[in-house]
mmCIF file of C-alpha atoms in Angstrom:
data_model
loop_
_atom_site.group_PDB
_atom_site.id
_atom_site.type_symbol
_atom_site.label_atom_id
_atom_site.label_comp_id
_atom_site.label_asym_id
_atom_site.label_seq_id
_atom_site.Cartn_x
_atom_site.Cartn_y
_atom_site.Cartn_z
ATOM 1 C CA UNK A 1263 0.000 0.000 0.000
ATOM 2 C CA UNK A 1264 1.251 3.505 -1.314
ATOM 3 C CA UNK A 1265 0.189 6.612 0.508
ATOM 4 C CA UNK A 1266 -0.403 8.655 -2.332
ATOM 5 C CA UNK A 1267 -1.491 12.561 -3.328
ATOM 6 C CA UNK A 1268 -3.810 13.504 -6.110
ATOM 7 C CA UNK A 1269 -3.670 16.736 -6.936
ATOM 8 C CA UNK A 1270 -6.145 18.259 -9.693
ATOM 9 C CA UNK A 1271 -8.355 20.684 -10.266
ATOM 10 C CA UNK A 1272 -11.283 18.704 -11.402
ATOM 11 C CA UNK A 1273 -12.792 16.557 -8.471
ATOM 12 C CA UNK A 1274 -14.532 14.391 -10.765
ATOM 13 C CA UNK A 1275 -11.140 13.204 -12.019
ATOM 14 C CA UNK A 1276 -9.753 13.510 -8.640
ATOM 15 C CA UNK A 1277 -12.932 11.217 -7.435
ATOM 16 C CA UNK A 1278 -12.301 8.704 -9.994
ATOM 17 C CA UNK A 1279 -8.462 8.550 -9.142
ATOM 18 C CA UNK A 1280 -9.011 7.806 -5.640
ATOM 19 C CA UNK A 1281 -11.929 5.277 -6.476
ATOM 20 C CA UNK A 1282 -9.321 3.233 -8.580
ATOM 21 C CA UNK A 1283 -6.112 2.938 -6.507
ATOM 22 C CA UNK A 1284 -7.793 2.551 -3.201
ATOM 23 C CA UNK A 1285 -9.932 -0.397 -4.930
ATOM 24 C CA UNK A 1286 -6.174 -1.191 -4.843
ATOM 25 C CA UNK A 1287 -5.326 -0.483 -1.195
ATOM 26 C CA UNK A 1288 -3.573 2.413 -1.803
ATOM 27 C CA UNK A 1289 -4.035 5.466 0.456
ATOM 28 C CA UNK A 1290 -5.026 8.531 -0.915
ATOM 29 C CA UNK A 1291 -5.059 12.141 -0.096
ATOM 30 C CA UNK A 1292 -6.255 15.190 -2.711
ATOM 31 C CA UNK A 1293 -5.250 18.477 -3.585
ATOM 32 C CA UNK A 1294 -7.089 21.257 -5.879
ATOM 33 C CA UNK A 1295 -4.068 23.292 -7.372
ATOM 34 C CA UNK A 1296 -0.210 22.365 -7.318
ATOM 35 C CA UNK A 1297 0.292 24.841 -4.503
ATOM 36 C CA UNK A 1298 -2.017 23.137 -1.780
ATOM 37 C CA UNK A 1299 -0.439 19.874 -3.376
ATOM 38 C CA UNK A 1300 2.826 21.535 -2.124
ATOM 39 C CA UNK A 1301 1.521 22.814 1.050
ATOM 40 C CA UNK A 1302 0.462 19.153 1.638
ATOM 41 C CA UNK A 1303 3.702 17.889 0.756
ATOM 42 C CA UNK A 1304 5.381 20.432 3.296
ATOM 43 C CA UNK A 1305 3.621 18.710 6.297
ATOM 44 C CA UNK A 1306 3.236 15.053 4.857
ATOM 45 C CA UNK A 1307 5.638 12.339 3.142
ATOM 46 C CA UNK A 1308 3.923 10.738 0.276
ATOM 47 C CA UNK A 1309 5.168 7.570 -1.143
ATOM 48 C CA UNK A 1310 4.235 9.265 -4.679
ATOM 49 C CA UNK A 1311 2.131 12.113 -6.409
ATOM 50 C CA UNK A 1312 -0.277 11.831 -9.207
ATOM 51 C CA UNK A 1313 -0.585 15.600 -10.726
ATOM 52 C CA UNK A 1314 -2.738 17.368 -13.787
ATOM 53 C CA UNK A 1315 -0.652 19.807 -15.655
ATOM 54 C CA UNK A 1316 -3.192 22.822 -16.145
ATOM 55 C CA UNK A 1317 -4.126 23.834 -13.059
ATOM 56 C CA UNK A 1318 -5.564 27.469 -11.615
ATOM 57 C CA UNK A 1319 -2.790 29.290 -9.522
ATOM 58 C CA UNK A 1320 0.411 26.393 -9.942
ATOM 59 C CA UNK A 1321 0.689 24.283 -12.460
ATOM 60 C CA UNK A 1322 2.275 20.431 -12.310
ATOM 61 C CA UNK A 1323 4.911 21.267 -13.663
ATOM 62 C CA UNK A 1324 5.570 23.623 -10.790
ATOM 63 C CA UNK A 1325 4.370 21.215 -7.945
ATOM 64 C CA UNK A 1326 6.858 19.030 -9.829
ATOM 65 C CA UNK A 1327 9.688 21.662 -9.545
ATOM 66 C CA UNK A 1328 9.063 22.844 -6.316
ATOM 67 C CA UNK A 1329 8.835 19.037 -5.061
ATOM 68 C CA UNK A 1330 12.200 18.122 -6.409
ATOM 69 C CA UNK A 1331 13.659 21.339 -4.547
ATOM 70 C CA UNK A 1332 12.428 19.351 -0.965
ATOM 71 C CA UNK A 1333 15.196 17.012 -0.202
ATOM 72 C CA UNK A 1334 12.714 14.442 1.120
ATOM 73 C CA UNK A 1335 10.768 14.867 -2.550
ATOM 74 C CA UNK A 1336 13.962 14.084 -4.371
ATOM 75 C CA UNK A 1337 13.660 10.576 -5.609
ATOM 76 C CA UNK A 1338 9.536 10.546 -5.196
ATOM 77 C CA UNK A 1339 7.387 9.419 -8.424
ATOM 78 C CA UNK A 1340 5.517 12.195 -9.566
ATOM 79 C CA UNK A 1341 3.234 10.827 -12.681
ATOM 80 C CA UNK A 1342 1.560 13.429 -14.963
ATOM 81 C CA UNK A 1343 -1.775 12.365 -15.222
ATOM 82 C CA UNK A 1344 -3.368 15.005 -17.895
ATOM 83 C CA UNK A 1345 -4.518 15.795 -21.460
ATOM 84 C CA UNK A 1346 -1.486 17.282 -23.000
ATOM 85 C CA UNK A 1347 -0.157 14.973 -25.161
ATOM 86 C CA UNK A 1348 2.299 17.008 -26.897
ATOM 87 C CA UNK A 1349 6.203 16.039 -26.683
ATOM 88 C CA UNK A 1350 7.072 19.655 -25.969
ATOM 89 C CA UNK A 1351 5.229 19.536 -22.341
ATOM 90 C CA UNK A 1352 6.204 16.116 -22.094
ATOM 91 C CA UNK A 1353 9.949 17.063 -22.139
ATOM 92 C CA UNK A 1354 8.757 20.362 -19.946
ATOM 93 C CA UNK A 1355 7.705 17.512 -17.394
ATOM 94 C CA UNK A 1356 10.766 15.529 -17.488
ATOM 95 C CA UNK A 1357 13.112 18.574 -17.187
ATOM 96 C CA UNK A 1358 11.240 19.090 -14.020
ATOM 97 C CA UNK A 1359 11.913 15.831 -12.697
ATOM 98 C CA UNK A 1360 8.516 13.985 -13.291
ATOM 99 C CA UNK A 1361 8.744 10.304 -13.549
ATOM 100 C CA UNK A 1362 5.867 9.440 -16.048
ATOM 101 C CA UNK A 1363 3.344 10.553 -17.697
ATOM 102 C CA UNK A 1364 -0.409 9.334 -18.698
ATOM 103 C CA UNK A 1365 -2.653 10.932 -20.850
ATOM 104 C CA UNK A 1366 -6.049 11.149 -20.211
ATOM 105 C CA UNK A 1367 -8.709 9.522 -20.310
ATOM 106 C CA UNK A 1368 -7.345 6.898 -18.413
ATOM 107 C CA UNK A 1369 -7.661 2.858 -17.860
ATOM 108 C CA UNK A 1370 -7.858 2.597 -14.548
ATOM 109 C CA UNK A 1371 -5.961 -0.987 -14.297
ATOM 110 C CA UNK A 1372 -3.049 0.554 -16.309
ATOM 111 C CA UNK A 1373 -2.885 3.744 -13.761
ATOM 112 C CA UNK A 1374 -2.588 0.790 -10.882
ATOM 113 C CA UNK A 1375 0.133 -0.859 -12.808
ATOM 114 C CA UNK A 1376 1.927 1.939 -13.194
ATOM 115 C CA UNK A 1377 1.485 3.106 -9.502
ATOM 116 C CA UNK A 1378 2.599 -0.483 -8.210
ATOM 117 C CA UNK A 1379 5.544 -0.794 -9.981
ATOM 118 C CA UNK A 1380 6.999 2.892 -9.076
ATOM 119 C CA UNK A 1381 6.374 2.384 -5.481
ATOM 120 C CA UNK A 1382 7.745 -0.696 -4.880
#
């Protein structure tokens, strides 16, 4: 079991996120915009974070950023989980240090495969 962050501005998509990895015993936690994703992050250690890229007041790719600047957030997956598609963000993300990327929709058994195998 993982205790993992969602952070998105939709809560339908945050909803369905949580309803598919704790199906798979994962714990989860949300977040609205990449800065109270960060503010969580400040006062909890998550085992990983699942982050949208277009998000009111902080974006992923700044969660992502401002993650890999906390020494304790330094080797935690971070998975884009979003619409862009385009390899430009894509290699935005990466610079940034985010581990993967999915692009929704998504299949809910491929999120949980990808979820086990970076936290293990």
């Amino acid at each position: 079991m993982a205790h993992i962050l969602i952070v998105d501005d939709s809560k339908s998509m945050r909803k369905m996120v949580k309803f598919a990895l704790e199906t798979a015993n994962h714990q989860i936690e949300e977040a609205d915009d990449g800065q109270a994703g960060l503010n969580a992050a400040k006062t909890v250690q998550y085992d990983m974070v699942i982050t949208d890229v277009n998000m009111p007041i902080m974006s992923g790719i700044e969660l992502a950023k401002g993650l890999r600047a906390m020494p304790n957030y330094k080797f935690t997956p971070i998975i884009m989980l979003t619409t862009e598609a385009m390899a430009e963000k894509k290699a935005e993300g990466k610079a940034a240090g985010v581990t993967g990327w999915i692009v929704k929709p998504f299949q809910p058994d491929k999120l949980i495969a990808v979820v086990n195998k970076v936290t293990q």
